[in-house]
Amino acid sequence: MHIPDGYLGPQTYAVLDVAIIPIWTVAAVKVKKTLKAKQVPLMALGAAFSFVIMMFNVPIAGGSTGHAVGATLIAILLGPWAACLSVSIALVTQALLFGDGGITAIGANCFNMAVIMPFVGYYIYRLVAGKAPGLGRRIAAAGVGSWVGMVAAATAAGIEFGIQPLIAHTASGQPLYAPYPLAVAIPAMMISHALVFGPLEAAITMGVVAVLGRQDSALLEMKPASKPMTWLWAGLGAAILLTPIGLLASGTAWGEWSAEQLKATLGFVPAGMEKLGGIWTAAMPDYAPTFIKNPYVGYVVAAVVGCAIIGGVAWGLGKLLSHGSDDGTAAPHTG
């Protein structure tokens, strides 16, 4: 779902790049009112977790791949505004350092995965869970919410892809950016995410909510952890070590093809895409540090570096925004 450079024209990416700034500003104001100092480590952990699980690429029929995001899970634990900031930090770092998602498309990717996904997922979760649910109902609600959130985000990405041939084309009608129309792009994004990646997101969210509900139910009340979170950090460490599993999926996600793949399929590379495609050179493209020859070791190193940066930035932002009350009482949630 990471839209690369060149797939969206300026009429789309510039609008979303500008639109995401006030959203981040409002998110910071909201989080400043609700985040307690004791919740800062959870915000850092959530941002790093989102980054790591996005490294586990999953193949589907047809040669495409996808991944979970974890946005609804973070929203359940910290609220949708904190999830917006946490996932945004992961997405911006992915684009800048690893070339996963375009520089020009940062606004679009954050709008889809850090705004639509956590907000839709969270409010569906709240609707299904009700006011005084048992853990079983919360687990089911987490599954429904995360699935709907994932499909909604994928649909938004499909719309952004699909409108490109309508708004940006040559005099002869040849598309300048993403080449497939709405009738192709929306079903392609929706179906794969509804049938595979949405259920994957739901399974992860349900599993974590089930474990948290039994180990430290305070976290499901948006309260600071009542126990040391050592076991959660250990879980993140284990996930980092397992990230090379993501390399077993060799296909390319729908809408993230290289220029060579598009030329082989379409017979041409859209002119705008060719112009913007090489606009940014990441330090570790495709999570492959150039100084490490073994791809599996390099993938783990990239995961460690990414988690350190993303967790550190989220931690620093959380410390800056959190208020000083560490009494462990529930922070008022303003939605």
GROMACS .gro file of C-alpha atoms in nm:
model
  335
    1MET     CA    1   0.000   0.000   0.000
    2HIS     CA    2   0.310   0.222  -0.003
    3ILE     CA    3   0.258   0.444  -0.307
    4PRO     CA    4   0.596   0.510  -0.474
    5ASP     CA    5   0.713   0.830  -0.642
    6GLY     CA    6   0.571   0.875  -0.990
    7TYR     CA    7   0.239   0.698  -0.937
    8LEU     CA    8   0.052   1.013  -0.832
    9GLY     CA    9   0.061   1.339  -1.023
   10PRO     CA   10   0.113   1.679  -0.857
   11GLN     CA   11  -0.264   1.742  -0.857
   12THR     CA   12  -0.296   1.454  -0.610
   13TYR     CA   13   0.027   1.423  -0.414
   14ALA     CA   14   0.066   1.798  -0.355
   15VAL     CA   15  -0.288   1.827  -0.219
   16LEU     CA   16  -0.235   1.536   0.021
   17ASP     CA   17   0.115   1.654   0.120
   18VAL     CA   18  -0.036   1.987   0.221
   19ALA     CA   19  -0.346   1.832   0.379
   20ILE     CA   20  -0.149   1.603   0.609
   21ILE     CA   21   0.027   1.895   0.783
   22PRO     CA   22  -0.282   2.035   0.964
   23ILE     CA   23  -0.386   1.678   1.045
   24TRP     CA   24  -0.049   1.620   1.215
   25THR     CA   25  -0.088   1.954   1.393
   26VAL     CA   26  -0.432   1.865   1.529
   27ALA     CA   27  -0.300   1.520   1.624
   28ALA     CA   28  -0.020   1.678   1.826
   29VAL     CA   29  -0.267   1.906   2.006
   30LYS     CA   30  -0.500   1.614   2.083
   31VAL     CA   31  -0.219   1.386   2.200
   32LYS     CA   32  -0.078   1.662   2.420
   33LYS     CA   33  -0.410   1.663   2.609
   34THR     CA   34  -0.437   1.288   2.655
   35LEU     CA   35  -0.096   1.123   2.658
   36LYS     CA   36   0.052   1.055   3.000
   37ALA     CA   37   0.424   1.033   3.058
   38LYS     CA   38   0.392   0.665   3.147
   39GLN     CA   39   0.237   0.596   2.806
   40VAL     CA   40   0.534   0.734   2.611
   41PRO     CA   41   0.718   0.399   2.597
   42LEU     CA   42   0.400   0.238   2.459
   43MET     CA   43   0.381   0.501   2.185
   44ALA     CA   44   0.745   0.430   2.091
   45LEU     CA   45   0.680   0.058   2.101
   46GLY     CA   46   0.370   0.094   1.886
   47ALA     CA   47   0.550   0.296   1.619
   48ALA     CA   48   0.837   0.047   1.606
   49PHE     CA   49   0.592  -0.246   1.597
   50SER     CA   50   0.406  -0.093   1.303
   51PHE     CA   51   0.734  -0.055   1.116
   52VAL     CA   52   0.844  -0.413   1.182
   53ILE     CA   53   0.521  -0.585   1.083
   54MET     CA   54   0.521  -0.389   0.756
   55MET     CA   55   0.848  -0.572   0.674
   56PHE     CA   56   0.667  -0.908   0.671
   57ASN     CA   57   0.559  -0.924   0.309
   58VAL     CA   58   0.294  -1.185   0.238
   59PRO     CA   59   0.249  -1.330  -0.113
   60ILE     CA   60  -0.089  -1.384  -0.277
   61ALA     CA   61  -0.202  -1.550  -0.599
   62GLY     CA   62  -0.095  -1.357  -0.906
   63GLY     CA   63   0.250  -1.271  -0.773
   64SER     CA   64   0.150  -0.968  -0.567
   65THR     CA   65   0.236  -0.910  -0.202
   66GLY     CA   66   0.112  -0.707   0.093
   67HIS     CA   67   0.150  -0.665   0.467
   68ALA     CA   68  -0.018  -0.571   0.791
   69VAL     CA   69   0.017  -0.219   0.939
   70GLY     CA   70  -0.094  -0.232   1.303
   71ALA     CA   71  -0.265   0.107   1.293
   72THR     CA   72  -0.592  -0.001   1.454
   73LEU     CA   73  -0.406  -0.183   1.730
   74ILE     CA   74  -0.217   0.133   1.824
   75ALA     CA   75  -0.544   0.329   1.812
   76ILE     CA   76  -0.706   0.083   2.053
   77LEU     CA   77  -0.419   0.124   2.300
   78LEU     CA   78  -0.349   0.497   2.270
   79GLY     CA   79  -0.631   0.651   2.067
   80PRO     CA   80  -0.649   0.729   1.694
   81TRP     CA   81  -0.460   1.058   1.715
   82ALA     CA   82  -0.158   0.894   1.879
   83ALA     CA   83  -0.184   0.615   1.622
   84CYS     CA   84  -0.182   0.879   1.347
   85LEU     CA   85   0.147   1.020   1.475
   86SER     CA   86   0.303   0.680   1.546
   87VAL     CA   87   0.228   0.531   1.204
   88SER     CA   88   0.325   0.857   1.032
   89ILE     CA   89   0.669   0.844   1.195
   90ALA     CA   90   0.712   0.488   1.065
   91LEU     CA   91   0.596   0.581   0.712
   92VAL     CA   92   0.812   0.892   0.683
   93THR     CA   93   1.118   0.698   0.801
   94GLN     CA   94   1.042   0.419   0.554
   95ALA     CA   95   1.029   0.669   0.268
   96LEU     CA   96   1.339   0.867   0.367
   97LEU     CA   97   1.571   0.588   0.479
   98PHE     CA   98   1.448   0.278   0.297
   99GLY     CA   99   1.277   0.412  -0.015
  100ASP     CA  100   0.956   0.226   0.079
  101GLY     CA  101   0.688   0.470  -0.035
  102GLY     CA  102   0.765   0.784  -0.231
  103ILE     CA  103   0.888   1.117  -0.101
  104THR     CA  104   0.621   1.294  -0.303
  105ALA     CA  105   0.361   1.043  -0.180
  106ILE     CA  106   0.431   1.084   0.193
  107GLY     CA  107   0.106   1.277   0.235
  108ALA     CA  108  -0.096   1.013   0.048
  109ASN     CA  109   0.058   0.720   0.231
  110CYS     CA  110   0.011   0.886   0.569
  111PHE     CA  111  -0.346   0.983   0.479
  112ASN     CA  112  -0.429   0.623   0.389
  113MET     CA  113  -0.244   0.427   0.656
  114ALA     CA  114  -0.202   0.679   0.941
  115VAL     CA  115  -0.534   0.861   0.920
  116ILE     CA  116  -0.804   0.655   0.748
  117MET     CA  117  -0.691   0.319   0.885
  118PRO     CA  118  -0.662   0.402   1.257
  119PHE     CA  119  -0.968   0.629   1.269
  120VAL     CA  120  -1.199   0.394   1.078
  121GLY     CA  121  -1.062   0.092   1.261
  122TYR     CA  122  -1.085   0.253   1.605
  123TYR     CA  123  -1.442   0.379   1.575
  124ILE     CA  124  -1.564   0.050   1.430
  125TYR     CA  125  -1.392  -0.119   1.727
  126ARG     CA  126  -1.567   0.114   1.971
  127LEU     CA  127  -1.902   0.060   1.799
  128VAL     CA  128  -1.877  -0.320   1.806
  129ALA     CA  129  -1.719  -0.345   2.151
  130GLY     CA  130  -1.982  -0.130   2.321
  131LYS     CA  131  -1.941   0.049   2.651
  132ALA     CA  132  -1.886  -0.236   2.895
  133PRO     CA  133  -1.767  -0.535   2.694
  134GLY     CA  134  -1.596  -0.850   2.810
  135LEU     CA  135  -1.261  -0.945   2.665
  136GLY     CA  136  -1.415  -1.182   2.410
  137ARG     CA  137  -1.627  -0.906   2.264
  138ARG     CA  138  -1.329  -0.671   2.257
  139ILE     CA  139  -1.122  -0.926   2.070
  140ALA     CA  140  -1.397  -0.970   1.812
  141ALA     CA  141  -1.440  -0.591   1.785
  142ALA     CA  142  -1.066  -0.550   1.734
  143GLY     CA  143  -1.082  -0.798   1.447
  144VAL     CA  144  -1.376  -0.627   1.278
  145GLY     CA  145  -1.232  -0.279   1.328
  146SER     CA  146  -0.886  -0.360   1.199
  147TRP     CA  147  -1.027  -0.543   0.896
  148VAL     CA  148  -1.258  -0.254   0.802
  149GLY     CA  149  -0.979  -0.003   0.862
  150MET     CA  150  -0.743  -0.193   0.634
  151VAL     CA  151  -1.001  -0.223   0.353
  152ALA     CA  152  -1.093   0.145   0.384
  153ALA     CA  153  -0.728   0.251   0.353
  154ALA     CA  154  -0.676   0.022   0.054
  155THR     CA  155  -0.987   0.164  -0.112
  156ALA     CA  156  -0.854   0.516  -0.067
  157ALA     CA  157  -0.524   0.414  -0.226
  158GLY     CA  158  -0.720   0.253  -0.512
  159ILE     CA  159  -0.909   0.578  -0.570
  160GLU     CA  160  -0.586   0.778  -0.568
  161PHE     CA  161  -0.436   0.540  -0.825
  162GLY     CA  162  -0.751   0.520  -1.033
  163ILE     CA  163  -0.812   0.891  -1.080
  164GLN     CA  164  -0.468   0.946  -1.233
  165PRO     CA  165  -0.561   0.846  -1.592
  166LEU     CA  166  -0.857   1.084  -1.567
  167ILE     CA  167  -0.670   1.393  -1.448
  168ALA     CA  168  -0.321   1.351  -1.594
  169HIS     CA  169  -0.267   1.224  -1.948
  170THR     CA  170  -0.111   1.324  -2.278
  171ALA     CA  171  -0.304   1.471  -2.571
  172SER     CA  172  -0.336   1.119  -2.708
  173GLY     CA  173  -0.481   0.993  -2.379
  174GLN     CA  174  -0.174   0.805  -2.258
  175PRO     CA  175  -0.157   0.821  -1.875
  176LEU     CA  176   0.127   1.020  -1.723
  177TYR     CA  177   0.123   0.847  -1.382
  178ALA     CA  178  -0.058   0.539  -1.243
  179PRO     CA  179  -0.198   0.381  -1.560
  180TYR     CA  180  -0.497   0.179  -1.443
  181PRO     CA  181  -0.845   0.340  -1.419
  182LEU     CA  182  -1.081   0.336  -1.121
  183ALA     CA  183  -1.259   0.026  -1.252
  184VAL     CA  184  -0.933  -0.166  -1.221
  185ALA     CA  185  -0.749   0.005  -0.935
  186ILE     CA  186  -1.026   0.001  -0.674
  187PRO     CA  187  -1.116  -0.369  -0.708
  188ALA     CA  188  -0.749  -0.463  -0.725
  189MET     CA  189  -0.675  -0.288  -0.398
  190MET     CA  190  -1.001  -0.376  -0.222
  191ILE     CA  191  -1.019  -0.745  -0.305
  192SER     CA  192  -0.663  -0.835  -0.206
  193HIS     CA  193  -0.692  -0.643   0.119
  194ALA     CA  194  -1.040  -0.772   0.199
  195LEU     CA  195  -0.946  -1.135   0.141
  196VAL     CA  196  -0.584  -1.158   0.258
  197PHE     CA  197  -0.420  -0.854   0.415
  198GLY     CA  198  -0.728  -0.739   0.607
  199PRO     CA  199  -0.769  -1.080   0.773
  200LEU     CA  200  -0.395  -1.077   0.846
  201GLU     CA  201  -0.428  -0.735   1.011
  202ALA     CA  202  -0.732  -0.859   1.204
  203ALA     CA  203  -0.556  -1.176   1.323
  204ILE     CA  204  -0.255  -0.980   1.452
  205THR     CA  205  -0.474  -0.719   1.622
  206MET     CA  206  -0.698  -0.981   1.781
  207GLY     CA  207  -0.400  -1.184   1.899
  208VAL     CA  208  -0.228  -0.887   2.063
  209VAL     CA  209  -0.553  -0.763   2.221
  210ALA     CA  210  -0.618  -1.112   2.359
  211VAL     CA  211  -0.270  -1.131   2.512
  212LEU     CA  212  -0.286  -0.778   2.652
  213GLY     CA  213  -0.631  -0.841   2.795
  214ARG     CA  214  -0.496  -1.132   2.997
  215GLN     CA  215  -0.152  -0.989   3.082
  216ASP     CA  216  -0.227  -0.621   3.146
  217SER     CA  217  -0.588  -0.521   3.083
  218ALA     CA  218  -0.510  -0.159   3.183
  219LEU     CA  219  -0.362  -0.112   2.837
  220LEU     CA  220  -0.701  -0.183   2.678
  221GLU     CA  221  -0.847   0.101   2.887
  222MET     CA  222  -0.595   0.349   2.741
  223LYS     CA  223  -0.426   0.361   3.081
  224PRO     CA  224  -0.051   0.334   3.139
  225ALA     CA  225   0.078  -0.018   3.176
  226SER     CA  226   0.028  -0.157   3.526
  227LYS     CA  227   0.322  -0.395   3.482
  228PRO     CA  228   0.670  -0.361   3.333
  229MET     CA  229   0.651  -0.390   2.954
  230THR     CA  230   0.967  -0.599   2.928
  231TRP     CA  231   0.773  -0.881   2.767
  232LEU     CA  232   0.639  -0.647   2.498
  233TRP     CA  233   0.989  -0.523   2.413
  234ALA     CA  234   1.103  -0.885   2.405
  235GLY     CA  235   0.823  -0.957   2.159
  236LEU     CA  236   0.941  -0.672   1.937
  237GLY     CA  237   1.294  -0.811   1.950
  238ALA     CA  238   1.169  -1.154   1.846
  239ALA     CA  239   0.976  -0.998   1.558
  240ILE     CA  240   1.290  -0.819   1.441
  241LEU     CA  241   1.483  -1.147   1.432
  242LEU     CA  242   1.204  -1.307   1.229
  243THR     CA  243   1.181  -1.028   0.968
  244PRO     CA  244   1.381  -1.222   0.704
  245ILE     CA  245   1.063  -1.427   0.660
  246GLY     CA  246   0.938  -1.122   0.473
  247LEU     CA  247   1.202  -1.178   0.207
  248LEU     CA  248   1.047  -1.511   0.108
  249ALA     CA  249   0.774  -1.321  -0.079
  250SER     CA  250   0.947  -1.222  -0.401
  251GLY     CA  251   0.653  -1.051  -0.577
  252THR     CA  252   0.573  -0.681  -0.592
  253ALA     CA  253   0.275  -0.524  -0.424
  254TRP     CA  254   0.000  -0.397  -0.658
  255GLY     CA  255   0.078  -0.036  -0.747
  256GLU     CA  256   0.446  -0.060  -0.650
  257TRP     CA  257   0.594  -0.194  -0.974
  258SER     CA  258   0.931  -0.085  -1.108
  259ALA     CA  259   0.961   0.099  -1.440
  260GLU     CA  260   1.093  -0.222  -1.596
  261GLN     CA  261   0.790  -0.419  -1.479
  262LEU     CA  262   0.551  -0.157  -1.613
  263LYS     CA  263   0.726  -0.143  -1.948
  264ALA     CA  264   0.705  -0.520  -1.977
  265THR     CA  265   0.333  -0.508  -1.897
  266LEU     CA  266   0.218  -0.189  -2.073
  267GLY     CA  267   0.482  -0.152  -2.341
  268PHE     CA  268   0.570   0.194  -2.213
  269VAL     CA  269   0.658   0.378  -1.895
  270PRO     CA  270   0.425   0.672  -1.818
  271ALA     CA  271   0.621   0.995  -1.872
  272GLY     CA  272   0.540   1.149  -1.536
  273MET     CA  273   0.634   0.830  -1.359
  274GLU     CA  274   0.967   0.819  -1.542
  275LYS     CA  275   1.033   1.180  -1.439
  276LEU     CA  276   0.950   1.137  -1.069
  277GLY     CA  277   1.054   0.776  -1.021
  278GLY     CA  278   1.417   0.852  -0.938
  279ILE     CA  279   1.361   1.169  -0.741
  280TRP     CA  280   1.495   1.022  -0.417
  281THR     CA  281   1.780   0.783  -0.340
  282ALA     CA  282   1.740   0.618  -0.002
  283ALA     CA  283   2.039   0.524   0.212
  284MET     CA  284   1.912   0.164   0.252
  285PRO     CA  285   1.685   0.100  -0.047
  286ASP     CA  286   1.455  -0.201  -0.006
  287TYR     CA  287   1.586  -0.252   0.349
  288ALA     CA  288   1.923  -0.367   0.213
  289PRO     CA  289   2.227  -0.191   0.367
  290THR     CA  290   2.492  -0.180   0.096
  291PHE     CA  291   2.770  -0.267   0.340
  292ILE     CA  292   2.614  -0.605   0.423
  293LYS     CA  293   2.626  -0.873   0.156
  294ASN     CA  294   2.394  -1.127   0.316
  295PRO     CA  295   2.036  -1.011   0.241
  296TYR     CA  296   1.887  -1.181   0.547
  297VAL     CA  297   2.140  -1.024   0.783
  298GLY     CA  298   2.093  -0.692   0.606
  299TYR     CA  299   1.715  -0.715   0.652
  300VAL     CA  300   1.757  -0.768   1.027
  301VAL     CA  301   2.005  -0.479   1.048
  302ALA     CA  302   1.759  -0.257   0.861
  303ALA     CA  303   1.487  -0.360   1.107
  304VAL     CA  304   1.711  -0.275   1.405
  305VAL     CA  305   1.810   0.062   1.257
  306GLY     CA  306   1.452   0.144   1.162
  307CYS     CA  307   1.314   0.049   1.504
  308ALA     CA  308   1.585   0.253   1.679
  309ILE     CA  309   1.509   0.563   1.473
  310ILE     CA  310   1.132   0.529   1.474
  311GLY     CA  311   1.112   0.431   1.838
  312GLY     CA  312   1.347   0.712   1.930
  313VAL     CA  313   1.154   0.975   1.736
  314ALA     CA  314   0.821   0.853   1.875
  315TRP     CA  315   0.968   0.848   2.226
  316GLY     CA  316   1.102   1.203   2.189
  317LEU     CA  317   0.775   1.331   2.044
  318GLY     CA  318   0.581   1.155   2.317
  319LYS     CA  319   0.800   1.310   2.589
  320LEU     CA  320   0.748   1.650   2.430
  321LEU     CA  321   0.371   1.613   2.409
  322SER     CA  322   0.288   1.417   2.723
  323HIS     CA  323   0.176   1.592   3.035
  324GLY     CA  324   0.339   1.526   3.368
  325SER     CA  325   0.073   1.319   3.540
  326ASP     CA  326   0.208   0.972   3.603
  327ASP     CA  327  -0.065   0.863   3.840
  328GLY     CA  328  -0.186   0.591   3.608
  329THR     CA  329  -0.544   0.714   3.585
  330ALA     CA  330  -0.723   0.708   3.254
  331ALA     CA  331  -0.652   1.001   3.030
  332PRO     CA  332  -0.964   1.172   2.898
  333HIS     CA  333  -1.014   1.074   2.537
  334THR     CA  334  -1.148   1.346   2.314
  335GLY     CA  335  -1.192   1.133   2.001
   0.00000   0.00000   0.00000
